[in-house]
Tab-separated table of N, CA and C in Angstrom:
chain	number	residue	atom	x	y	z
A	138	MET	N	4.011	-16.544	5.883
A	138	MET	CA	3.123	-16.580	4.747
A	138	MET	C	3.082	-15.180	4.131
A	139	VAL	N	3.126	-15.105	2.821
A	139	VAL	CA	3.179	-13.828	2.106
A	139	VAL	C	1.915	-13.657	1.270
A	140	TYR	N	1.290	-12.493	1.397
A	140	TYR	CA	0.129	-12.125	0.585
A	140	TYR	C	0.503	-10.890	-0.215
A	141	HIS	N	0.230	-10.926	-1.492
A	141	HIS	CA	0.517	-9.784	-2.349
A	141	HIS	C	-0.704	-8.884	-2.426
A	142	SER	N	-0.443	-7.643	-2.738
A	142	SER	CA	-1.513	-6.668	-2.849
A	142	SER	C	-2.190	-6.779	-4.215
A	143	LYS	N	-3.458	-6.493	-4.218
A	143	LYS	CA	-4.201	-6.463	-5.469
A	143	LYS	C	-3.973	-5.090	-6.109
A	144	PRO	N	-3.353	-5.040	-7.279
A	144	PRO	CA	-3.055	-3.735	-7.872
A	144	PRO	C	-4.318	-3.057	-8.409
A	145	ASP	N	-4.368	-1.759	-8.237
A	145	ASP	CA	-5.454	-0.958	-8.778
A	145	ASP	C	-4.946	-0.323	-10.070
A	146	VAL	N	-5.250	-0.967	-11.179
A	146	VAL	CA	-4.710	-0.561	-12.477
A	146	VAL	C	-5.125	0.868	-12.830
A	147	PHE	N	-6.375	1.223	-12.557
A	147	PHE	CA	-6.852	2.573	-12.879
A	147	PHE	C	-6.035	3.637	-12.142
A	148	SER	N	-5.787	3.430	-10.855
A	148	SER	CA	-5.013	4.407	-10.084
A	148	SER	C	-3.573	4.484	-10.569
A	149	ILE	N	-2.977	3.341	-10.856
A	149	ILE	CA	-1.591	3.332	-11.309
A	149	ILE	C	-1.458	4.053	-12.655
A	150	VAL	N	-2.359	3.770	-13.584
A	150	VAL	CA	-2.316	4.435	-14.889
A	150	VAL	C	-2.575	5.926	-14.738
A	151	SER	N	-3.527	6.299	-13.890
A	151	SER	CA	-3.823	7.723	-13.671
A	151	SER	C	-2.622	8.452	-13.092
A	152	ILE	N	-1.964	7.845	-12.116
A	152	ILE	CA	-0.796	8.474	-11.499
A	152	ILE	C	0.319	8.634	-12.527
A	153	PHE	N	0.546	7.609	-13.341
A	153	PHE	CA	1.607	7.710	-14.331
A	153	PHE	C	1.295	8.744	-15.408
A	154	LEU	N	0.058	8.822	-15.838
A	154	LEU	CA	-0.281	9.863	-16.817
A	154	LEU	C	-0.069	11.248	-16.221
A	155	LEU	N	-0.478	11.432	-14.989
A	155	LEU	CA	-0.282	12.710	-14.323
A	155	LEU	C	1.203	13.031	-14.166
A	156	ILE	N	1.997	12.034	-13.804
A	156	ILE	CA	3.445	12.252	-13.664
A	156	ILE	C	4.069	12.631	-15.002
A	157	TRP	N	3.706	11.939	-16.058
A	157	TRP	CA	4.280	12.244	-17.374
A	157	TRP	C	3.871	13.634	-17.850
A	158	ILE	N	2.608	13.997	-17.651
A	158	ILE	CA	2.155	15.333	-18.066
A	158	ILE	C	2.881	16.406	-17.274
A	159	MET	N	2.959	16.232	-15.957
A	159	MET	CA	3.662	17.215	-15.125
A	159	MET	C	5.142	17.254	-15.458
A	160	GLY	N	5.725	16.101	-15.759
A	160	GLY	CA	7.138	16.057	-16.119
A	160	GLY	C	7.429	16.820	-17.393
A	161	VAL	N	6.602	16.615	-18.398
A	161	VAL	CA	6.815	17.307	-19.676
A	161	VAL	C	6.630	18.809	-19.496
A	162	VAL	N	5.578	19.202	-18.786
A	162	VAL	CA	5.312	20.630	-18.583
A	162	VAL	C	6.432	21.280	-17.773
A	163	SER	N	6.944	20.592	-16.770
A	163	SER	CA	7.990	21.189	-15.933
A	163	SER	C	9.366	21.154	-16.597
A	164	LEU	N	9.579	20.244	-17.531
A	164	LEU	CA	10.886	20.172	-18.202
A	164	LEU	C	11.060	21.233	-19.278
A	165	VAL	N	9.996	21.618	-19.932
A	165	VAL	CA	10.093	22.534	-21.079
A	165	VAL	C	10.815	23.841	-20.737
A	166	PRO	N	10.481	24.534	-19.636
A	166	PRO	CA	11.186	25.803	-19.370
A	166	PRO	C	12.669	25.648	-19.026
A	167	PHE	N	13.085	24.474	-18.555
A	167	PHE	CA	14.467	24.292	-18.117
A	167	PHE	C	15.390	23.768	-19.205
A	168	ILE	N	14.850	23.416	-20.315
A	168	ILE	CA	15.683	22.846	-21.369
A	168	ILE	C	16.325	23.998	-22.147
A	169	THR	N	17.471	24.424	-21.627
A	169	THR	CA	18.245	25.462	-22.311
A	169	THR	C	19.416	24.847	-23.056
A	170	SER	N	19.762	23.637	-22.669
A	170	SER	CA	20.816	22.925	-23.388
A	170	SER	C	20.466	21.435	-23.395
A	171	PHE	N	21.148	20.719	-24.219
A	171	PHE	CA	20.898	19.282	-24.342
A	171	PHE	C	21.258	18.549	-23.055
A	172	ALA	N	22.358	18.933	-22.412
A	172	ALA	CA	22.814	18.273	-21.186
A	172	ALA	C	21.795	18.437	-20.057
A	173	ILE	N	21.260	19.623	-19.913
A	173	ILE	CA	20.253	19.848	-18.868
A	173	ILE	C	19.007	19.028	-19.155
A	174	GLY	N	18.611	18.943	-20.412
A	174	GLY	CA	17.457	18.121	-20.788
A	174	GLY	C	17.660	16.657	-20.451
A	175	ILE	N	18.870	16.135	-20.686
A	175	ILE	CA	19.193	14.746	-20.373
A	175	ILE	C	19.162	14.509	-18.859
A	176	ILE	N	19.755	15.433	-18.106
A	176	ILE	CA	19.788	15.288	-16.648
A	176	ILE	C	18.379	15.330	-16.070
A	177	MET	N	17.581	16.276	-16.491
A	177	MET	CA	16.204	16.392	-15.991
A	177	MET	C	15.377	15.165	-16.394
A	178	SER	N	15.581	14.688	-17.602
A	178	SER	CA	14.852	13.502	-18.043
A	178	SER	C	15.256	12.277	-17.230
A	179	ALA	N	16.539	12.139	-16.929
A	179	ALA	CA	17.009	11.005	-16.124
A	179	ALA	C	16.419	11.045	-14.720
A	180	ILE	N	16.394	12.221	-14.111
A	180	ILE	CA	15.794	12.353	-12.782
A	180	ILE	C	14.315	11.993	-12.828
A	181	PHE	N	13.637	12.430	-13.856
A	181	PHE	CA	12.218	12.139	-13.999
A	181	PHE	C	11.978	10.640	-14.198
A	182	VAL	N	12.756	9.993	-15.028
A	182	VAL	CA	12.598	8.558	-15.283
A	182	VAL	C	12.898	7.753	-14.018
A	183	ILE	N	13.928	8.119	-13.279
A	183	ILE	CA	14.250	7.425	-12.031
A	183	ILE	C	13.110	7.569	-11.035
A	184	SER	N	12.532	8.759	-10.940
A	184	SER	CA	11.392	8.977	-10.034
A	184	SER	C	10.193	8.132	-10.446
A	185	ALA	N	9.918	8.072	-11.740
A	185	ALA	CA	8.786	7.281	-12.224
A	185	ALA	C	9.011	5.785	-11.950
A	186	ILE	N	10.237	5.305	-12.130
A	186	ILE	CA	10.555	3.893	-11.853
A	186	ILE	C	10.383	3.600	-10.361
A	187	PHE	N	10.812	4.519	-9.514
A	187	PHE	CA	10.663	4.342	-8.075
A	187	PHE	C	9.189	4.226	-7.696
A	188	ILE	N	8.346	5.075	-8.224
A	188	ILE	CA	6.905	5.031	-7.919
A	188	ILE	C	6.299	3.731	-8.437
A	189	TRP	N	6.687	3.307	-9.620
A	189	TRP	CA	6.190	2.045	-10.178
A	189	TRP	C	6.610	0.863	-9.294
A	190	TRP	N	7.865	0.853	-8.875
A	190	TRP	CA	8.380	-0.209	-8.002
A	190	TRP	C	7.570	-0.265	-6.716
A	191	TYR	N	7.317	0.882	-6.123
A	191	TYR	CA	6.528	0.928	-4.897
A	191	TYR	C	5.121	0.375	-5.131
A	192	ALA	N	4.484	0.774	-6.213
A	192	ALA	CA	3.093	0.395	-6.469
A	192	ALA	C	2.916	-1.100	-6.736
A	193	VAL	N	3.870	-1.736	-7.386
A	193	VAL	CA	3.691	-3.146	-7.748
A	193	VAL	C	4.345	-4.126	-6.785
A	194	SER	N	5.074	-3.632	-5.774
A	194	SER	CA	5.784	-4.543	-4.881
A	194	SER	C	5.154	-4.637	-3.497
A	195	ILE	N	3.960	-4.156	-3.321
A	195	ILE	CA	3.325	-4.173	-2.002
A	195	ILE	C	2.974	-5.610	-1.625
A	196	GLN	N	3.390	-6.004	-0.420
A	196	GLN	CA	3.071	-7.338	0.073
A	196	GLN	C	2.939	-7.311	1.585
A	197	TYR	N	2.217	-8.300	2.088
A	197	TYR	CA	1.940	-8.427	3.515
A	197	TYR	C	2.509	-9.768	3.968
A	198	VAL	N	3.469	-9.716	4.890
A	198	VAL	CA	4.180	-10.914	5.316
A	198	VAL	C	3.831	-11.204	6.779
A	199	PHE	N	3.324	-12.414	7.029
A	199	PHE	CA	3.046	-12.850	8.389
A	199	PHE	C	4.329	-13.445	8.962
A	200	CYS	N	4.962	-12.704	9.848
A	200	CYS	CA	6.171	-13.174	10.527
A	200	CYS	C	5.764	-13.850	11.831
A	201	GLU	N	6.728	-14.247	12.617
A	201	GLU	CA	6.435	-14.953	13.856
A	201	GLU	C	5.695	-14.075	14.868
A	202	ASP	N	6.148	-12.829	15.025
A	202	ASP	CA	5.567	-11.955	16.051
A	202	ASP	C	4.822	-10.750	15.517
A	203	ASP	N	4.931	-10.487	14.228
A	203	ASP	CA	4.287	-9.282	13.702
A	203	ASP	C	3.926	-9.420	12.227
A	204	LEU	N	3.079	-8.510	11.792
A	204	LEU	CA	2.677	-8.419	10.394
A	204	LEU	C	3.584	-7.380	9.750
A	205	LEU	N	4.317	-7.787	8.728
A	205	LEU	CA	5.234	-6.906	8.027
A	205	LEU	C	4.565	-6.465	6.731
A	206	ILE	N	4.413	-5.165	6.570
A	206	ILE	CA	3.808	-4.609	5.363
A	206	ILE	C	4.914	-3.904	4.601
A	207	LYS	N	5.181	-4.386	3.377
A	207	LYS	CA	6.290	-3.876	2.581
A	207	LYS	C	5.777	-3.304	1.271
A	208	GLY	N	6.340	-2.167	0.900
A	208	GLY	CA	6.062	-1.551	-0.388
A	208	GLY	C	7.306	-0.821	-0.844
A	209	GLY	N	7.972	-1.324	-1.875
A	209	GLY	CA	9.226	-0.717	-2.305
A	209	GLY	C	10.238	-0.807	-1.177
A	210	PRO	N	10.933	0.288	-0.859
A	210	PRO	CA	11.923	0.258	0.221
A	210	PRO	C	11.314	0.482	1.610
A	211	PHE	N	10.007	0.732	1.672
A	211	PHE	CA	9.356	1.049	2.932
A	211	PHE	C	8.789	-0.202	3.593
A	212	GLN	N	8.898	-0.241	4.916
A	212	GLN	CA	8.386	-1.371	5.689
A	212	GLN	C	7.681	-0.841	6.928
A	213	ASN	N	6.647	-1.558	7.331
A	213	ASN	CA	5.906	-1.218	8.534
A	213	ASN	C	5.627	-2.519	9.281
A	214	LYS	N	6.140	-2.631	10.509
A	214	LYS	CA	5.903	-3.821	11.328
A	214	LYS	C	4.801	-3.508	12.327
A	215	ILE	N	3.791	-4.370	12.349
A	215	ILE	CA	2.694	-4.221	13.302
A	215	ILE	C	2.652	-5.489	14.148
A	216	PRO	N	2.960	-5.378	15.442
A	216	PRO	CA	2.891	-6.558	16.306
A	216	PRO	C	1.453	-7.085	16.375
A	217	TYR	N	1.308	-8.408	16.411
A	217	TYR	CA	-0.026	-9.010	16.434
A	217	TYR	C	-0.826	-8.568	17.651
A	218	GLU	N	-0.155	-8.418	18.793
A	218	GLU	CA	-0.898	-8.060	20.002
A	218	GLU	C	-1.450	-6.635	19.959
A	219	SER	N	-0.939	-5.793	19.044
A	219	SER	CA	-1.452	-4.427	18.949
A	219	SER	C	-2.626	-4.291	17.985
A	220	ILE	N	-2.881	-5.317	17.166
A	220	ILE	CA	-3.998	-5.253	16.212
A	220	ILE	C	-5.291	-5.474	16.974
A	221	ARG	N	-6.202	-4.522	16.886
A	221	ARG	CA	-7.447	-4.573	17.643
A	221	ARG	C	-8.660	-4.961	16.798
A	222	ARG	N	-8.712	-4.421	15.577
A	222	ARG	CA	-9.927	-4.596	14.787
A	222	ARG	C	-9.589	-4.574	13.303
A	223	VAL	N	-10.392	-5.299	12.514
A	223	VAL	CA	-10.299	-5.294	11.060
A	223	VAL	C	-11.681	-4.960	10.524
A	224	ALA	N	-11.736	-4.018	9.602
A	224	ALA	CA	-13.025	-3.621	9.035
A	224	ALA	C	-12.866	-3.369	7.541
A	225	PRO	N	-13.912	-3.626	6.774
A	225	PRO	CA	-13.842	-3.295	5.347
A	225	PRO	C	-13.891	-1.776	5.172
A	226	THR	N	-13.255	-1.294	4.132
A	226	THR	CA	-13.277	0.136	3.842
A	226	THR	C	-13.363	0.353	2.342
A	227	SER	N	-14.058	1.404	1.979
A	227	SER	CA	-14.098	1.808	0.566
A	227	SER	C	-13.661	3.256	0.440
A	228	ASP	N	-13.084	3.787	1.504
A	228	ASP	CA	-12.603	5.157	1.530
A	228	ASP	C	-11.272	5.210	0.791
A	229	LYS	N	-11.252	5.870	-0.344
A	229	LYS	CA	-10.094	5.812	-1.228
A	229	LYS	C	-9.069	6.921	-0.989
A	230	LEU	N	-9.504	8.065	-0.523
A	230	LEU	CA	-8.608	9.212	-0.541
A	230	LEU	C	-8.112	9.677	0.821
A	231	THR	N	-8.504	9.049	1.915
A	231	THR	CA	-8.056	9.520	3.219
A	231	THR	C	-7.396	8.401	3.999
A	232	GLY	N	-6.636	8.797	5.006
A	232	GLY	CA	-6.026	7.832	5.906
A	232	GLY	C	-4.657	7.382	5.443
A	233	TYR	N	-4.018	6.623	6.300
A	233	TYR	CA	-2.704	6.060	6.018
A	233	TYR	C	-2.888	4.835	5.143
A	234	ARG	N	-2.420	4.924	3.914
A	234	ARG	CA	-2.642	3.870	2.935
A	234	ARG	C	-1.313	3.342	2.436
A	235	ILE	N	-1.281	2.071	2.220
A	235	ILE	CA	-0.122	1.464	1.573
A	235	ILE	C	-0.463	1.199	0.111
A	236	SER	N	-1.752	1.225	-0.220
A	236	SER	CA	-2.237	0.931	-1.558
A	236	SER	C	-3.267	1.985	-1.964
A	237	ALA	N	-3.377	2.266	-3.238
A	237	ALA	CA	-4.318	3.271	-3.713
A	237	ALA	C	-5.686	2.682	-4.047
A	238	ALA	N	-5.838	1.392	-3.926
A	238	ALA	CA	-7.091	0.745	-4.314
A	238	ALA	C	-8.174	0.952	-3.264
A	239	ASP	N	-9.413	0.914	-3.717
A	239	ASP	CA	-10.526	1.014	-2.778
A	239	ASP	C	-11.069	-0.377	-2.477
A	240	LYS	N	-12.077	-0.459	-1.627
A	240	LYS	CA	-12.701	-1.714	-1.214
A	240	LYS	C	-11.685	-2.668	-0.591
A	241	GLY	N	-10.907	-2.131	0.319
A	241	GLY	CA	-9.889	-2.919	0.990
A	241	GLY	C	-10.240	-3.190	2.433
A	242	LEU	N	-9.216	-3.389	3.234
A	242	LEU	CA	-9.359	-3.649	4.663
A	242	LEU	C	-8.651	-2.541	5.421
A	243	GLU	N	-9.211	-2.192	6.561
A	243	GLU	CA	-8.546	-1.246	7.440
A	243	GLU	C	-8.196	-1.974	8.731
A	244	LEU	N	-6.908	-2.009	9.041
A	244	LEU	CA	-6.425	-2.629	10.267
A	244	LEU	C	-6.252	-1.527	11.313
A	245	PHE	N	-6.941	-1.661	12.433
A	245	PHE	CA	-6.813	-0.719	13.531
A	245	PHE	C	-5.870	-1.332	14.559
A	246	TYR	N	-4.885	-0.576	14.972
A	246	TYR	CA	-3.906	-1.085	15.921
A	246	TYR	C	-3.426	0.036	16.828
A	247	GLN	N	-2.844	-0.346	17.947
A	247	GLN	CA	-2.264	0.616	18.874
A	247	GLN	C	-0.763	0.566	18.724
A	248	ARG	N	-0.136	1.685	18.928
A	248	ARG	CA	1.314	1.768	18.912
A	248	ARG	C	1.817	2.817	17.949
A	249	ASP	N	1.097	3.158	16.945
A	249	ASP	CA	1.590	4.089	15.948
A	249	ASP	C	0.778	5.379	15.988
A	250	VAL	N	1.329	6.406	15.408
A	250	VAL	CA	0.656	7.698	15.363
A	250	VAL	C	-0.657	7.602	14.583
A	251	HIS	N	-0.663	6.865	13.510
A	251	HIS	CA	-1.827	6.799	12.634
A	251	HIS	C	-2.977	6.015	13.252
A	252	GLY	N	-2.707	4.912	13.883
A	252	GLY	CA	-3.743	4.112	14.521
A	252	GLY	C	-4.425	3.125	13.605
A	253	SER	N	-4.293	3.298	12.297
A	253	SER	CA	-4.857	2.337	11.356
A	253	SER	C	-4.103	2.422	10.038
A	254	ILE	N	-4.235	1.364	9.260
A	254	ILE	CA	-3.634	1.328	7.932
A	254	ILE	C	-4.612	0.633	7.004
A	255	LYS	N	-4.732	1.132	5.789
A	255	LYS	CA	-5.643	0.567	4.793
A	255	LYS	C	-4.836	-0.258	3.804
A	256	ILE	N	-5.275	-1.510	3.639
A	256	ILE	CA	-4.554	-2.451	2.781
A	256	ILE	C	-5.531	-3.143	1.840
A	257	LEU	N	-4.994	-3.808	0.834
A	257	LEU	CA	-5.825	-4.556	-0.108
A	257	LEU	C	-5.112	-5.835	-0.544
A	258	PRO	N	-5.216	-6.906	0.260
A	258	PRO	CA	-4.635	-8.183	-0.187
A	258	PRO	C	-5.482	-8.795	-1.297
A	259	LYS	N	-4.851	-9.591	-2.146
A	259	LYS	CA	-5.580	-10.226	-3.255
A	259	LYS	C	-6.704	-11.118	-2.748
A	260	ASP	N	-6.423	-11.932	-1.776
A	260	ASP	CA	-7.434	-12.834	-1.213
A	260	ASP	C	-7.743	-12.381	0.212
A	261	LYS	N	-8.754	-11.534	0.343
A	261	LYS	CA	-9.074	-10.938	1.640
A	261	LYS	C	-9.486	-11.977	2.674
A	262	MET	N	-10.317	-12.929	2.296
A	262	MET	CA	-10.817	-13.910	3.256
A	262	MET	C	-9.690	-14.798	3.784
A	263	GLN	N	-8.800	-15.209	2.928
A	263	GLN	CA	-7.667	-16.020	3.365
A	263	GLN	C	-6.735	-15.196	4.261
A	264	PHE	N	-6.537	-13.926	3.907
A	264	PHE	CA	-5.723	-13.029	4.726
A	264	PHE	C	-6.334	-12.873	6.118
A	265	ILE	N	-7.650	-12.669	6.185
A	265	ILE	CA	-8.324	-12.492	7.474
A	265	ILE	C	-8.260	-13.767	8.301
A	266	SER	N	-8.425	-14.919	7.673
A	266	SER	CA	-8.348	-16.169	8.435
A	266	SER	C	-6.936	-16.388	8.985
A	267	GLU	N	-5.917	-16.043	8.213
A	267	GLU	CA	-4.539	-16.152	8.713
A	267	GLU	C	-4.301	-15.152	9.841
A	268	LEU	N	-4.854	-13.967	9.717
A	268	LEU	CA	-4.712	-12.969	10.773
A	268	LEU	C	-5.400	-13.427	12.057
A	269	LYS	N	-6.567	-14.063	11.929
A	269	LYS	CA	-7.274	-14.559	13.115
A	269	LYS	C	-6.501	-15.679	13.807
A	270	LYS	N	-5.788	-16.501	13.028
A	270	LYS	CA	-4.960	-17.557	13.622
A	270	LYS	C	-3.840	-16.956	14.471
A	271	ARG	N	-3.234	-15.910	13.953
A	271	ARG	CA	-2.072	-15.328	14.623
A	271	ARG	C	-2.452	-14.266	15.652
A	272	CYS	N	-3.646	-13.733	15.513
A	272	CYS	CA	-4.113	-12.680	16.416
A	272	CYS	C	-5.555	-12.988	16.809
A	273	PRO	N	-5.758	-13.915	17.746
A	273	PRO	CA	-7.122	-14.351	18.075
A	273	PRO	C	-7.978	-13.273	18.740
A	274	ASN	N	-7.364	-12.201	19.258
A	274	ASN	CA	-8.144	-11.153	19.909
A	274	ASN	C	-8.679	-10.096	18.939
A	275	VAL	N	-8.418	-10.245	17.654
A	275	VAL	CA	-8.872	-9.257	16.675
A	275	VAL	C	-10.402	-9.283	16.563
A	276	GLN	N	-10.993	-8.103	16.481
A	276	GLN	CA	-12.444	-7.988	16.363
A	276	GLN	C	-12.827	-7.794	14.903
A	277	LEU	N	-13.847	-8.544	14.475
A	277	LEU	CA	-14.392	-8.416	13.132
A	277	LEU	C	-15.829	-7.943	13.246
A	278	PRO	N	-16.291	-7.079	12.340
A	278	PRO	CA	-17.678	-6.649	12.398
A	278	PRO	C	-18.616	-7.836	12.173
A	279	PRO	N	-19.711	-7.937	12.941
A	279	PRO	CA	-20.627	-9.058	12.753
A	279	PRO	C	-21.379	-8.943	11.414
A	280	ASN	N	-21.647	-10.086	10.808
A	280	ASN	CA	-22.400	-10.160	9.558
A	280	ASN	C	-21.792	-9.300	8.451
A	281	GLN	N	-20.485	-9.256	8.385
A	281	GLN	CA	-19.810	-8.431	7.393
A	281	GLN	C	-19.123	-9.313	6.369
A	282	THR	N	-19.278	-8.980	5.102
A	282	THR	CA	-18.567	-9.687	4.042
A	282	THR	C	-17.379	-8.830	3.626
A	283	PHE	N	-16.297	-9.477	3.324
A	283	PHE	CA	-15.070	-8.779	2.960
A	283	PHE	C	-14.731	-9.006	1.491
A	284	GLU	N	-15.692	-9.018	0.663
A	284	GLU	CA	-15.481	-9.252	-0.774
A	284	GLU	C	-14.974	-8.017	-1.458
């Protein structure tokens, strides 16, 4: 079963505006010839496309033995038996994140250096119910809403 990430439009637009501003400012001193300007612009456009691809392609795939988290060319496999706890989070700027959005879920697991990952599936309740089916030992905070 595949769950897509809920995109955070404000963060994506902010990142792209910042990239374009930094790109223009950093390109101006290096443009001594037309060829250099074209090369620098191509590198900048390819980088921007890569970041866009990463931001809009985030998905969470429930495989047979593990949860596969994919974003662009990056993948992270988390075995179900290593997932210990799921908690809501609104912490936007810290931790290992696959998504820039706030008000997501934090999966705590053993096996990796980070110990947790912050995600934001479109339908959190359906995602959590599927996770509970595949990982019955997962702990959820009592009386907690995941809206």
